[in-house]
Short mmCIF file of C-alpha atoms in Angstrom, two decimals:
data_model
loop_
_atom_site.label_atom_id
_atom_site.label_comp_id
_atom_site.label_asym_id
_atom_site.label_seq_id
_atom_site.Cartn_x
_atom_site.Cartn_y
_atom_site.Cartn_z
CA MET A 21 -44.60 -62.43 27.70
CA ARG A 22 -44.68 -59.87 24.90
CA SER A 23 -47.51 -57.97 26.62
CA LEU A 24 -45.44 -57.79 29.79
CA LEU A 25 -42.50 -56.38 27.84
CA VAL A 26 -44.72 -53.79 26.21
CA LEU A 27 -46.24 -52.83 29.56
CA PHE A 28 -42.82 -52.58 31.16
CA SER A 29 -41.63 -50.48 28.24
CA LEU A 30 -44.56 -48.10 28.59
CA LEU A 31 -43.94 -47.71 32.29
CA GLN A 32 -40.27 -47.05 31.70
CA THR A 33 -41.10 -44.59 28.92
CA SER A 34 -43.57 -42.61 31.00
CA GLY A 35 -41.15 -42.43 33.88
CA LEU A 36 -37.97 -41.74 32.01
CA ALA A 37 -39.09 -39.69 29.03
CA ALA A 38 -37.62 -36.54 30.50
CA ALA A 39 -34.34 -38.30 31.16
CA ILE A 40 -33.65 -39.16 27.50
CA PRO A 41 -30.70 -37.10 26.23
CA GLN A 42 -31.52 -34.69 23.42
CA THR A 43 -28.92 -36.35 21.14
CA HIS A 44 -30.28 -39.87 21.73
CA GLY A 45 -30.91 -41.57 18.34
CA VAL A 46 -29.05 -38.86 16.33
CA HIS A 47 -26.79 -40.03 13.54
CA PRO A 48 -23.14 -39.00 14.14
CA SER A 49 -23.15 -36.92 10.96
CA LEU A 50 -25.96 -34.73 12.43
CA LEU A 51 -24.64 -34.29 15.98
CA SER A 52 -23.25 -30.82 15.24
CA LYS A 53 -26.79 -29.63 14.45
CA TYR A 54 -28.17 -30.70 17.79
CA ARG A 55 -26.74 -27.86 19.89
CA PRO A 56 -28.99 -25.33 21.70
CA THR A 57 -28.80 -21.61 21.27
CA GLY A 58 -29.17 -20.58 24.88
CA THR A 59 -32.25 -22.50 25.97
CA SER A 60 -33.81 -22.83 22.51
CA TRP A 61 -33.26 -24.99 19.45
CA THR A 62 -34.33 -24.60 15.78
CA CYS A 63 -35.85 -27.47 13.80
CA LEU A 64 -33.55 -28.78 11.05
CA ASP A 65 -35.89 -27.50 8.33
CA GLY A 66 -35.64 -24.02 9.89
CA THR A 67 -39.42 -23.57 10.17
CA LYS A 68 -39.74 -23.45 13.95
CA THR A 69 -37.76 -22.70 17.11
CA ILE A 70 -38.62 -24.67 20.26
CA SER A 71 -37.26 -25.06 23.77
CA TRP A 72 -34.18 -27.28 23.98
CA THR A 73 -35.96 -29.32 26.63
CA ALA A 74 -38.68 -30.16 24.07
CA VAL A 75 -36.21 -32.25 22.05
CA ASN A 76 -36.82 -35.97 22.63
CA ASP A 77 -39.74 -35.25 24.95
CA ASP A 78 -41.94 -37.79 23.12
CA TYR A 79 -44.02 -35.07 21.50
CA CYS A 80 -43.65 -34.08 17.83
CA ASP A 81 -43.16 -30.29 17.58
CA CYS A 82 -41.26 -29.89 14.26
CA LEU A 83 -42.90 -30.50 10.89
CA ASP A 84 -39.89 -32.50 9.74
CA GLY A 85 -39.87 -34.56 12.97
CA SER A 86 -36.28 -33.60 13.71
CA ASP A 87 -37.07 -32.79 17.36
CA GLU A 88 -37.73 -36.48 18.15
CA PRO A 89 -34.70 -38.45 16.89
CA GLY A 90 -34.80 -40.83 19.87
CA THR A 91 -38.54 -41.53 20.24
CA SER A 92 -41.41 -42.76 18.07
CA ALA A 93 -43.44 -39.59 18.46
CA CYS A 94 -42.86 -38.37 14.88
CA PRO A 95 -43.77 -40.66 11.95
CA ASN A 96 -41.34 -41.55 9.14
CA ASN A 97 -38.30 -40.72 11.28
CA THR A 98 -35.06 -42.70 11.51
CA PHE A 99 -33.45 -43.82 14.76
CA HIS A 100 -29.69 -44.44 14.93
CA CYS A 101 -28.29 -47.16 17.17
CA ALA A 102 -24.69 -46.38 18.18
CA ASN A 103 -23.89 -50.08 18.84
CA GLU A 104 -20.53 -49.47 20.51
CA GLY A 105 -18.30 -52.51 20.04
CA HIS A 106 -20.02 -53.28 16.71
CA ILE A 107 -21.19 -51.04 13.86
CA GLY A 108 -23.98 -48.48 14.01
CA ALA A 109 -27.35 -49.12 12.41
CA ASN A 110 -30.50 -47.19 11.46
CA ILE A 111 -34.05 -48.39 12.04
CA PRO A 112 -37.48 -46.76 11.48
CA SER A 113 -38.48 -44.64 14.47
CA SER A 114 -41.80 -46.55 14.63
CA ARG A 115 -39.83 -49.46 16.12
CA VAL A 116 -38.49 -47.37 19.00
CA ASN A 117 -40.00 -48.07 22.40
CA ASP A 118 -42.33 -50.73 20.99
CA GLY A 119 -41.30 -53.34 23.55
CA LEU A 120 -39.41 -55.42 21.01
CA CYS A 121 -35.62 -55.65 20.90
CA GLU A 122 -34.49 -54.94 17.35
CA PRO A 123 -31.63 -57.24 16.20
CA ALA A 124 -30.07 -54.28 14.36
CA CYS A 125 -29.72 -52.43 17.69
CA CYS A 126 -27.50 -54.83 19.60
CA ASP A 127 -26.94 -52.17 22.29
CA GLY A 128 -30.68 -52.15 23.15
CA SER A 129 -30.87 -48.37 22.71
CA ASP A 130 -34.19 -48.64 20.81
CA GLU A 131 -35.90 -49.50 24.09
CA PRO A 132 -35.71 -47.96 27.60
CA ALA A 133 -32.74 -48.95 29.73
CA GLY A 134 -32.98 -52.45 31.15
CA VAL A 135 -35.45 -53.79 28.56
CA CYS A 136 -32.93 -55.15 26.04
CA GLU A 137 -29.55 -56.73 26.74
CA ASN A 138 -26.45 -55.15 25.19
CA THR A 139 -24.96 -57.91 23.00
CA CYS A 140 -22.75 -55.70 20.83
CA SER A 141 -19.50 -57.13 22.19
CA ALA A 142 -20.38 -60.71 21.23
CA VAL A 143 -22.13 -59.72 18.00
CA GLY A 144 -19.22 -57.49 17.04
CA GLU A 145 -16.74 -60.28 17.69
CA VAL A 146 -18.64 -62.67 15.39
CA TYR A 147 -19.02 -59.96 12.77
CA ARG A 148 -15.31 -59.13 12.82
CA LYS A 149 -14.41 -62.80 12.38
CA GLN A 150 -16.81 -63.05 9.44
CA GLN A 151 -15.35 -59.92 7.89
CA GLU A 152 -11.81 -61.21 8.34
CA ALA A 153 -12.77 -64.53 6.74
CA ALA A 154 -14.40 -62.63 3.87
CA ARG A 155 -11.28 -60.45 3.44
CA LYS A 156 -9.08 -63.53 3.48
CA LEU A 157 -11.22 -65.19 0.81
CA GLN A 158 -11.24 -61.99 -1.22
CA ARG A 159 -7.48 -61.60 -0.83
CA THR A 160 -6.84 -65.19 -1.99
CA GLY A 161 -9.33 -64.84 -4.82
CA SER A 162 -7.79 -61.56 -5.93
CA LYS A 163 -4.40 -63.27 -6.27
CA ILE A 164 -5.97 -65.86 -8.56
CA ARG A 165 -7.74 -63.06 -10.43
CA SER A 166 -4.38 -61.36 -10.98
CA THR A 167 -3.17 -64.52 -12.77
CA TYR A 168 -6.20 -64.19 -15.06
CA ILE A 169 -5.17 -60.62 -15.83
CA SER A 170 -1.60 -61.79 -16.52
CA PHE A 171 -3.01 -64.39 -18.90
CA ALA A 172 -4.91 -61.63 -20.73
CA GLN A 173 -1.71 -59.62 -21.08
CA LYS A 174 0.05 -62.66 -22.56
CA GLU A 175 -2.88 -63.13 -24.92
CA LYS A 176 -2.56 -59.47 -25.92
CA ARG A 177 1.12 -59.90 -26.76
CA ARG A 178 0.40 -63.13 -28.61
CA LEU A 179 -2.37 -61.55 -30.67
CA GLU A 180 -0.26 -58.48 -31.45
CA THR A 181 2.54 -60.75 -32.71
CA GLU A 182 0.00 -62.80 -34.64
CA ILE A 183 -1.42 -59.65 -36.23
CA GLU A 184 2.06 -58.50 -37.29
CA ASP A 185 2.80 -61.93 -38.78
CA SER A 186 -0.57 -61.99 -40.54
CA GLN A 187 -0.01 -58.50 -41.96
CA ARG A 188 3.31 -59.63 -43.40
CA ALA A 189 1.69 -62.80 -44.72
CA VAL A 190 -1.11 -60.80 -46.37
CA ALA A 191 1.40 -58.42 -47.98
CA MET A 192 3.40 -61.38 -49.32
CA ARG A 193 0.26 -63.13 -50.59
CA GLU A 194 -0.93 -59.95 -52.30
CA LYS A 195 2.38 -59.71 -54.18
CA GLU A 196 2.08 -63.39 -55.06
CA VAL A 197 -1.44 -62.92 -56.40
CA ALA A 198 -0.35 -59.90 -58.45
CA ARG A 199 2.56 -61.89 -59.90
CA PHE A 200 0.41 -64.87 -60.86
CA LYS A 201 -2.32 -62.61 -62.23
CA ASP A 202 0.23 -61.00 -64.53
CA LEU A 203 1.45 -64.47 -65.54
CA VAL A 204 -2.11 -65.61 -66.27
CA ASP A 205 -2.80 -62.50 -68.37
CA ARG A 206 0.32 -63.14 -70.47
CA THR A 207 -0.13 -66.90 -70.87
CA GLU A 208 -3.85 -66.60 -71.64
CA ALA A 209 -3.10 -63.98 -74.29
CA LEU A 210 -0.59 -66.38 -75.89
CA SER A 211 -2.92 -69.37 -75.63
CA ALA A 212 -6.11 -67.67 -76.89
CA GLU A 213 -5.25 -68.23 -80.53
CA VAL A 214 -4.19 -71.82 -79.84
CA LEU A 215 -7.39 -72.46 -77.91
CA GLU A 216 -9.58 -71.13 -80.72
CA HIS A 217 -7.75 -73.41 -83.14
CA LYS A 218 -8.39 -76.44 -80.91
CA LYS A 219 -12.08 -75.56 -80.64
CA LYS A 220 -12.31 -76.15 -84.41
CA SER A 221 -11.21 -79.77 -84.01
CA PRO A 222 -13.74 -82.49 -84.97
CA LEU A 223 -13.55 -83.87 -81.41
CA TYR A 224 -14.63 -80.57 -79.80
CA ALA A 225 -17.29 -79.92 -82.44
CA SER A 226 -18.73 -83.41 -81.92
CA LEU A 227 -18.66 -82.90 -78.13
CA ILE A 228 -20.63 -79.66 -78.41
CA THR A 229 -23.12 -81.26 -80.81
CA HIS A 230 -23.71 -84.17 -78.44
CA HIS A 231 -24.06 -81.73 -75.54
CA ASN A 232 -26.71 -79.69 -77.37
CA ALA A 233 -28.56 -82.81 -78.49
CA LEU A 234 -28.53 -84.20 -74.93
CA LYS A 235 -29.80 -80.90 -73.56
CA SER A 236 -32.63 -80.86 -76.11
CA LEU A 237 -33.55 -84.46 -75.25
CA GLN A 238 -33.61 -83.54 -71.56
CA ARG A 239 -35.99 -80.66 -72.30
CA GLU A 240 -38.35 -82.89 -74.30
CA HIS A 241 -38.05 -85.65 -71.70
CA LYS A 242 -39.20 -83.26 -68.96
CA LYS A 243 -42.16 -82.19 -71.11
CA HIS A 244 -43.17 -85.83 -71.61
CA LEU A 245 -42.82 -86.54 -67.90
CA GLU A 246 -45.09 -83.61 -67.08
CA ARG A 247 -47.69 -84.75 -69.64
CA GLU A 248 -47.45 -88.33 -68.37
CA LYS A 249 -48.03 -87.10 -64.81
CA GLN A 250 -51.09 -85.14 -65.87
CA LEU A 251 -52.45 -88.16 -67.75
CA SER A 252 -51.63 -90.40 -64.76
CA ASP A 253 -53.57 -88.09 -62.45
CA ILE A 254 -56.57 -88.15 -64.79
CA LEU A 255 -56.56 -91.95 -65.06
CA ASP A 256 -55.99 -92.38 -61.31
CA SER A 257 -58.98 -90.14 -60.64
CA LEU A 258 -61.06 -92.17 -63.10
CA ARG A 259 -59.85 -95.45 -61.59
CA ARG A 260 -60.79 -94.41 -58.07
CA GLY A 261 -64.12 -92.84 -59.00
CA TYR A 262 -65.72 -95.19 -61.53
CA ASN A 263 -68.39 -97.79 -60.62
CA PRO A 264 -67.77 -101.13 -62.39
CA ASN A 265 -71.46 -102.04 -61.99
CA TYR A 266 -72.76 -99.01 -63.86
CA GLN A 267 -69.97 -97.72 -66.15
CA ASP A 268 -69.84 -98.85 -69.76
CA MET A 269 -67.23 -101.23 -71.12
CA ALA A 270 -65.14 -98.43 -72.68
CA VAL A 271 -64.50 -96.89 -69.27
CA LEU A 272 -63.86 -100.31 -67.72
CA GLU A 273 -61.41 -101.15 -70.51
CA ALA A 274 -59.58 -97.84 -70.05
CA VAL A 275 -59.23 -98.43 -66.31
CA ARG A 276 -58.06 -102.03 -66.74
CA GLY A 277 -55.54 -100.89 -69.36
CA TRP A 278 -54.12 -98.19 -67.07
CA GLU A 279 -53.81 -100.66 -64.18
CA TYR A 280 -51.89 -103.06 -66.40
CA LEU A 281 -49.61 -100.34 -67.81
CA ALA A 282 -48.88 -98.82 -64.39
CA GLY A 283 -48.52 -102.20 -62.65
CA LEU A 284 -51.41 -101.46 -60.28
CA PRO A 285 -53.83 -104.01 -58.74
CA HIS A 286 -57.50 -103.87 -59.64
CA ILE A 287 -59.16 -101.20 -57.58
CA GLY A 288 -61.42 -103.75 -55.86
CA GLU A 289 -58.51 -106.01 -54.97
CA ALA A 290 -56.49 -103.08 -53.59
CA GLU A 291 -59.28 -102.33 -51.15
CA ARG A 292 -59.44 -105.96 -49.95
CA GLU A 293 -55.73 -106.67 -49.68
CA GLU A 294 -53.79 -105.17 -46.77
CA GLY A 295 -50.35 -103.81 -47.43
CA SER A 296 -50.95 -103.16 -51.14
CA ASP A 297 -48.77 -100.17 -51.97
CA GLU A 298 -48.60 -98.43 -55.29
CA GLU A 299 -45.09 -97.24 -54.51
CA VAL A 300 -43.94 -100.87 -54.16
CA GLU A 301 -45.50 -101.66 -57.55
CA LYS A 302 -43.79 -98.68 -59.16
CA THR A 303 -40.45 -99.65 -57.61
CA THR A 304 -40.87 -103.21 -58.89
CA GLN A 305 -41.64 -101.88 -62.37
CA ALA A 306 -38.56 -99.63 -62.23
CA ASP A 307 -36.39 -102.57 -61.18
CA GLU A 308 -37.72 -104.62 -64.09
CA ASP A 309 -36.91 -101.77 -66.50
CA GLU A 310 -33.33 -101.57 -65.21
CA GLU A 311 -32.80 -105.30 -65.78
CA GLY A 312 -32.93 -104.71 -69.54
CA LEU A 313 -30.17 -102.02 -69.56
CA GLU A 314 -27.10 -102.69 -71.68
CA GLU A 315 -23.64 -102.15 -70.20
CA GLY A 316 -22.90 -98.43 -69.79
CA GLU A 317 -26.52 -97.32 -70.14
CA TRP A 318 -27.90 -95.07 -67.40
CA SER A 319 -30.71 -96.06 -65.08
CA VAL A 320 -33.71 -93.83 -64.35
CA LEU A 321 -32.13 -92.81 -61.03
CA GLN A 322 -28.88 -91.79 -62.74
CA LEU A 323 -30.79 -89.74 -65.30
CA GLU A 324 -32.62 -87.90 -62.50
CA GLN A 325 -29.57 -87.26 -60.31
CA GLN A 326 -26.55 -87.00 -62.63
CA LEU A 327 -27.75 -85.64 -65.95
CA ASP A 328 -27.75 -82.01 -64.80
CA GLY A 329 -24.15 -82.33 -63.64
CA LEU A 330 -23.12 -83.81 -66.98
CA LEU A 331 -24.69 -80.89 -68.83
CA THR A 332 -22.73 -78.33 -66.78
CA VAL A 333 -19.27 -79.67 -67.64
CA ASP A 334 -16.78 -77.02 -68.82
CA HIS A 335 -15.90 -78.30 -72.27
CA VAL A 336 -12.91 -75.99 -72.66
CA SER A 337 -11.34 -77.39 -69.49
CA LEU A 338 -12.18 -80.88 -70.68
CA LEU A 339 -10.41 -80.16 -73.95
CA MET A 340 -7.35 -78.93 -72.07
CA GLU A 341 -7.31 -82.01 -69.85
CA HIS A 342 -7.58 -84.22 -72.91
CA GLU A 343 -4.55 -82.46 -74.40
CA VAL A 344 -2.53 -82.97 -71.23
CA TYR A 345 -3.54 -86.64 -71.20
CA VAL A 346 -2.54 -87.13 -74.81
CA ASP A 347 0.76 -85.32 -74.27
CA GLY A 348 1.42 -87.47 -71.19
CA SER A 349 0.72 -90.67 -73.11
CA ALA A 350 2.95 -89.60 -75.97
CA SER A 351 5.79 -88.77 -73.63
CA VAL A 352 6.50 -92.41 -72.81
CA SER A 353 10.05 -93.13 -74.00
CA PRO A 354 12.87 -95.60 -73.27
CA GLN A 355 14.20 -93.30 -70.52
CA HIS A 356 11.28 -94.33 -68.28
CA ASP A 357 12.34 -97.95 -68.61
CA ILE A 358 15.90 -97.20 -67.46
CA LYS A 359 14.67 -96.85 -63.87
CA ALA A 360 13.67 -100.49 -63.88
CA TYR A 361 17.33 -101.43 -64.18
CA LEU A 362 18.63 -99.03 -61.52
CA PRO A 363 19.05 -99.73 -57.79
CA ASP A 364 16.52 -97.92 -55.64
CA PHE A 365 19.09 -95.61 -54.03
CA LEU A 366 20.10 -94.26 -57.50
CA ILE A 367 16.57 -93.44 -58.72
CA PRO A 368 16.30 -89.96 -57.03
CA GLN A 369 19.65 -88.88 -58.52
CA PHE A 370 18.53 -90.19 -61.91
CA ASP A 371 15.30 -88.19 -61.79
CA VAL A 372 17.17 -84.97 -60.96
CA LEU A 373 19.69 -85.56 -63.74
CA ARG A 374 16.95 -86.39 -66.27
CA ASP A 375 14.87 -83.28 -65.45
CA SER A 376 17.93 -81.02 -65.65
CA LEU A 377 18.94 -82.48 -69.00
CA VAL A 378 15.46 -82.19 -70.50
CA SER A 379 15.12 -78.60 -69.25
CA TRP A 380 18.51 -77.70 -70.75
CA LEU A 381 17.58 -79.24 -74.11
CA GLN A 382 14.24 -77.39 -74.12
CA THR A 383 16.00 -74.10 -73.36
CA LEU A 384 18.35 -74.59 -76.33
CA GLY A 385 15.43 -75.51 -78.56
CA ILE A 386 16.85 -78.93 -79.32
CA VAL A 387 13.71 -80.67 -78.03
CA LYS A 388 10.18 -79.40 -77.77
CA GLY A 389 8.33 -79.44 -74.45
CA HIS A 390 5.17 -81.47 -74.16
CA SER A 391 3.13 -78.72 -72.56
CA SER A 392 1.35 -76.42 -74.96
CA ALA A 393 0.55 -72.75 -74.49
CA ALA A 394 -2.97 -73.72 -73.47
CA SER A 395 -1.76 -76.14 -70.79
CA GLU A 396 0.67 -73.49 -69.51
CA ALA A 397 -2.25 -71.07 -69.19
CA THR A 398 -4.20 -73.71 -67.27
CA LYS A 399 -1.29 -74.24 -64.88
CA ALA A 400 -0.92 -70.49 -64.43
CA ARG A 401 -4.63 -70.16 -63.66
CA GLU A 402 -4.38 -72.97 -61.08
CA LYS A 403 -1.44 -71.21 -59.41
CA LEU A 404 -3.40 -67.95 -59.35
CA ASN A 405 -6.39 -69.71 -57.78
CA ASP A 406 -4.14 -71.24 -55.13
CA ALA A 407 -2.53 -67.87 -54.44
CA GLU A 408 -5.94 -66.16 -54.11
CA ARG A 409 -7.14 -68.91 -51.78
CA ASN A 410 -4.02 -68.52 -49.61
CA LEU A 411 -4.52 -64.74 -49.58
CA GLY A 412 -8.12 -65.19 -48.43
CA LEU A 413 -7.01 -67.49 -45.61
CA ALA A 414 -4.33 -65.00 -44.50
CA GLN A 415 -6.87 -62.14 -44.53
CA GLU A 416 -9.36 -64.21 -42.52
CA GLN A 417 -6.69 -64.98 -39.92
CA LEU A 418 -5.74 -61.30 -39.71
CA GLU A 419 -9.36 -60.23 -39.23
CA LYS A 420 -9.94 -62.96 -36.63
CA SER A 421 -6.88 -61.87 -34.61
CA ARG A 422 -7.97 -58.23 -34.74
CA GLU A 423 -11.46 -59.11 -33.50
CA GLU A 424 -10.06 -61.23 -30.66
CA LEU A 425 -7.77 -58.39 -29.60
CA ALA A 426 -10.66 -55.89 -29.66
CA ASP A 427 -12.83 -58.23 -27.55
CA LEU A 428 -10.04 -59.01 -25.08
CA PHE A 429 -10.37 -55.76 -23.09
CA ASP A 430 -13.94 -54.88 -24.03
CA PRO A 431 -15.95 -54.14 -20.83
CA ALA A 432 -18.97 -55.81 -22.43
CA GLY A 433 -16.86 -58.86 -23.31
CA TYR A 434 -13.98 -60.18 -21.22
CA GLY A 435 -13.70 -57.15 -18.92
CA ALA A 436 -11.67 -53.95 -18.98
CA GLU A 437 -8.64 -55.87 -17.67
CA GLY A 438 -9.35 -59.02 -19.69
CA GLU A 439 -9.82 -60.98 -16.45
CA TRP A 440 -12.58 -63.17 -17.92
CA LYS A 441 -10.68 -64.34 -21.02
CA LYS A 442 -8.99 -67.13 -19.06
CA LEU A 443 -12.43 -68.58 -18.26
CA GLN A 444 -13.70 -68.75 -21.84
CA ASN A 445 -15.19 -72.22 -22.38
CA THR A 446 -14.41 -73.24 -18.78
CA CYS A 447 -17.19 -75.73 -17.98
CA LEU A 448 -18.83 -75.83 -14.52
CA THR A 449 -21.11 -78.75 -13.56
CA LYS A 450 -23.66 -79.49 -10.84
CA ASP A 451 -25.11 -82.95 -10.18
CA SER A 452 -28.74 -82.70 -9.07
CA GLY A 453 -29.28 -86.46 -8.87
CA GLU A 454 -31.64 -86.72 -11.83
CA TYR A 455 -29.69 -84.39 -14.15
CA ILE A 456 -26.21 -83.01 -14.54
CA TYR A 457 -26.29 -79.29 -15.28
CA GLU A 458 -23.35 -77.78 -17.12
CA VAL A 459 -22.47 -74.25 -18.14
CA CYS A 460 -19.43 -73.56 -20.30
CA LEU A 461 -18.71 -69.90 -19.67
CA PHE A 462 -19.27 -67.61 -22.67
CA GLU A 463 -20.49 -70.62 -24.68
CA GLU A 464 -23.51 -72.74 -23.72
CA ALA A 465 -25.48 -74.19 -20.79
CA ARG A 466 -26.80 -77.77 -21.03
CA GLN A 467 -28.95 -80.25 -19.13
CA LYS A 468 -27.76 -83.87 -19.29
CA PRO A 469 -29.73 -86.89 -18.01
CA TYR A 470 -27.78 -88.62 -15.24
CA HIS A 471 -28.38 -92.11 -16.62
CA GLY A 472 -27.80 -91.31 -20.28
CA GLY A 473 -30.06 -90.04 -23.03
CA SER A 474 -30.39 -86.86 -25.02
CA SER A 475 -29.09 -83.63 -23.52
CA PHE A 476 -30.84 -80.28 -23.96
CA SER A 477 -29.42 -76.86 -24.64
CA LEU A 478 -30.44 -74.40 -21.93
CA GLY A 479 -29.18 -71.46 -23.97
CA ARG A 480 -26.07 -69.82 -25.33
CA PHE A 481 -24.26 -66.88 -23.74
CA THR A 482 -26.15 -63.70 -24.58
CA SER A 483 -24.94 -60.93 -22.29
CA TRP A 484 -23.81 -59.83 -18.86
CA ASN A 485 -26.32 -58.31 -16.42
CA PRO A 486 -28.94 -56.73 -18.74
CA SER A 487 -30.52 -54.50 -16.05
CA PRO A 488 -30.59 -50.85 -17.19
CA ASP A 489 -29.83 -49.78 -13.61
CA VAL A 490 -26.47 -51.58 -13.60
CA LYS A 491 -23.40 -49.75 -14.90
CA GLU A 492 -21.41 -51.57 -17.56
CA GLY A 493 -18.07 -52.73 -16.18
CA SER A 494 -19.15 -52.61 -12.53
CA ARG A 495 -18.82 -55.57 -10.17
CA GLU A 496 -22.61 -56.00 -10.20
CA PHE A 497 -22.50 -56.02 -14.01
CA TYR A 498 -20.13 -59.01 -14.00
CA SER A 499 -22.08 -60.80 -11.25
CA THR A 500 -24.72 -62.06 -13.69
CA GLN A 501 -24.52 -63.88 -17.02
CA VAL A 502 -27.52 -64.61 -19.25
CA TYR A 503 -27.81 -67.70 -21.46
CA SER A 504 -30.86 -67.71 -23.73
CA HIS A 505 -32.50 -69.27 -26.81
CA GLY A 506 -32.07 -72.86 -25.63
CA ALA A 507 -34.17 -75.82 -26.76
CA ARG A 508 -37.87 -75.06 -26.59
CA CYS A 509 -39.85 -76.80 -23.84
CA TRP A 510 -42.90 -78.86 -24.65
CA ASN A 511 -45.75 -76.34 -24.76
CA GLY A 512 -43.47 -73.80 -23.16
CA PRO A 513 -40.83 -71.14 -23.82
CA GLU A 514 -37.25 -71.56 -24.94
CA ARG A 515 -35.00 -72.71 -22.13
CA SER A 516 -32.84 -70.02 -20.52
CA VAL A 517 -30.39 -69.60 -17.64
CA LYS A 518 -29.49 -66.74 -15.33
CA LEU A 519 -26.08 -67.37 -13.75
CA ASP A 520 -25.41 -65.39 -10.55
CA LEU A 521 -21.76 -65.34 -9.50
CA THR A 522 -19.96 -64.20 -6.35
CA CYS A 523 -16.33 -64.01 -5.24
CA GLY A 524 -14.77 -67.38 -4.45
CA THR A 525 -11.45 -69.16 -4.69
CA GLU A 526 -12.81 -71.73 -7.16
CA ASN A 527 -14.83 -71.68 -10.35
CA THR A 528 -17.80 -73.82 -9.37
CA LEU A 529 -21.58 -74.14 -9.48
CA LEU A 530 -23.31 -74.13 -6.09
CA THR A 531 -27.04 -74.42 -6.79
CA VAL A 532 -29.47 -75.00 -9.66
CA VAL A 533 -33.12 -73.95 -9.32
CA GLU A 534 -35.92 -73.93 -11.91
CA LEU A 535 -37.71 -70.69 -10.97
CA GLU A 536 -40.33 -70.89 -13.69
CA LYS A 537 -41.02 -73.48 -16.36
CA CYS A 538 -37.75 -73.88 -18.31
CA GLU A 539 -36.24 -70.77 -16.67
CA TYR A 540 -33.26 -71.68 -14.50
CA LEU A 541 -31.22 -69.86 -11.88
CA PHE A 542 -27.65 -71.05 -11.39
CA THR A 543 -25.45 -69.74 -8.59
CA GLY A 544 -21.70 -70.12 -8.41
CA THR A 545 -18.37 -68.62 -7.44
CA THR A 546 -15.32 -67.41 -9.36
CA PRO A 547 -12.04 -65.67 -8.47
CA ALA A 548 -12.66 -63.28 -11.37
CA LEU A 549 -15.02 -61.31 -9.09
CA CYS A 550 -12.54 -61.04 -6.19
CA LEU A 551 -11.08 -57.55 -5.95
CA THR A 552 -8.21 -56.62 -3.64
CA PRO A 553 -9.65 -55.65 -0.19
CA ASP A 554 -9.77 -51.89 0.43
CA GLY A 555 -7.35 -52.07 3.34
CA ASP A 556 -4.76 -53.89 1.22
CA ARG A 557 -5.06 -51.31 -1.57
CA GLU A 558 -4.67 -48.41 0.84
CA SER A 559 -1.59 -49.96 2.47
CA GLY A 560 -0.08 -50.69 -0.93
CA LYS A 561 0.18 -54.44 -0.41
CA ASP A 562 1.17 -56.40 -3.50
CA GLU A 563 -1.55 -58.79 -4.60
CA LEU A 564 1.04 -61.39 -5.49
#
């Protein structure tokens, strides 16, 4: 059949070559250049002038091939199909008059008349319906996208308010820190002399002496442990390497003595008995040692794990706490017993009255407060620490809000209009039967077994389209997300995902394909990629 078409095409070509119009196959933008000057015409590159009748005569006269726009005579040319009723198309000139009807040329103009049917009316109708459906989808998606942009604007206002509040909070906290720092400086200056006096007390001196003695014992204990380990290694080596049939009694006695002391079985028995474990023997020996401890004595485990902490205690703070404890114990007086005789509803009023009375008496100097200058300094230091901690939290919140505001309209982040912020941590899933694939936008992609079990990270969000040929902020830029550095495959690379997105009225995953080992391609749709159709923008239609 094809050979018949080709033969028919050749016959038609040979008979009708002269009848082909000179503008046949010319792109509309070049029609003005295909006009004769008298009976001649100049090639488009200006190198040659030929007869106007030589244009489209199926013979290549011009070096640039411009004299044969409607035939295949000149290589590397382009033929334009007008496709009336549809849209024009360009095909390589090598496909002209080849006996095959090109789908791109629905009007059949790439072949002689009568070879190919003109289907442009039907094709154009289908195309227009598809375009209208695409515009409708894009129009609906763009309305949803506009709500994303509105959300970003609300986020902007919220963050700006949050930044103003945080700035005020930081300023207030800074004043608070300065006030407490001044208070600490004054109270510590007053309490320094008192503190030095308390350090001379027998209790503090004894505490320091015991601390130094304990530290010295710890140092010597560590030396003995190291020497014991070295000796243990030597004896273990001897125990494993000696021959009881040939070694003298002194060596045998040394080995038997070490086995008894360390709680080890005879080397011959250890080889015969399964499950003999030196660690079990050592643990048993340690348990036996702990059975002989008196109440309050530390075990070996406590010495190993808690002794260092005991030696790092702040003795000055301990002395201050002891003073507060003593003052609190001495403050017990009959007034505390009065509450036992009062109804419950009167106790709060009693406490307020008591505190006011005591404060008034202390102000007049009639009674002396229980808290010393040193304890006041401790309280002031605690207040300063609290104030500094609160200042740090306020500064962290301020910095966090500033960073979020900067990222909100960053083209490399949530888009120049902030349209992607709404989708942060929005999770899309796709059930493949064996696995459930999930990608939480701007966070992480995961693979979850359908019937339970451990899930795997397929990567965390790394960037938008990384291609150097794609302009940052363009629609193509936002059409691809990259998730990388996921869990490493067995004998393979780290898992990674490329997420290709298109305009759609829903945020959803459509397909999941493993292109290479542990390299996945996800496809999906999102309204964030739906821009207002060109016709709507030109007519000024409101998206909403």
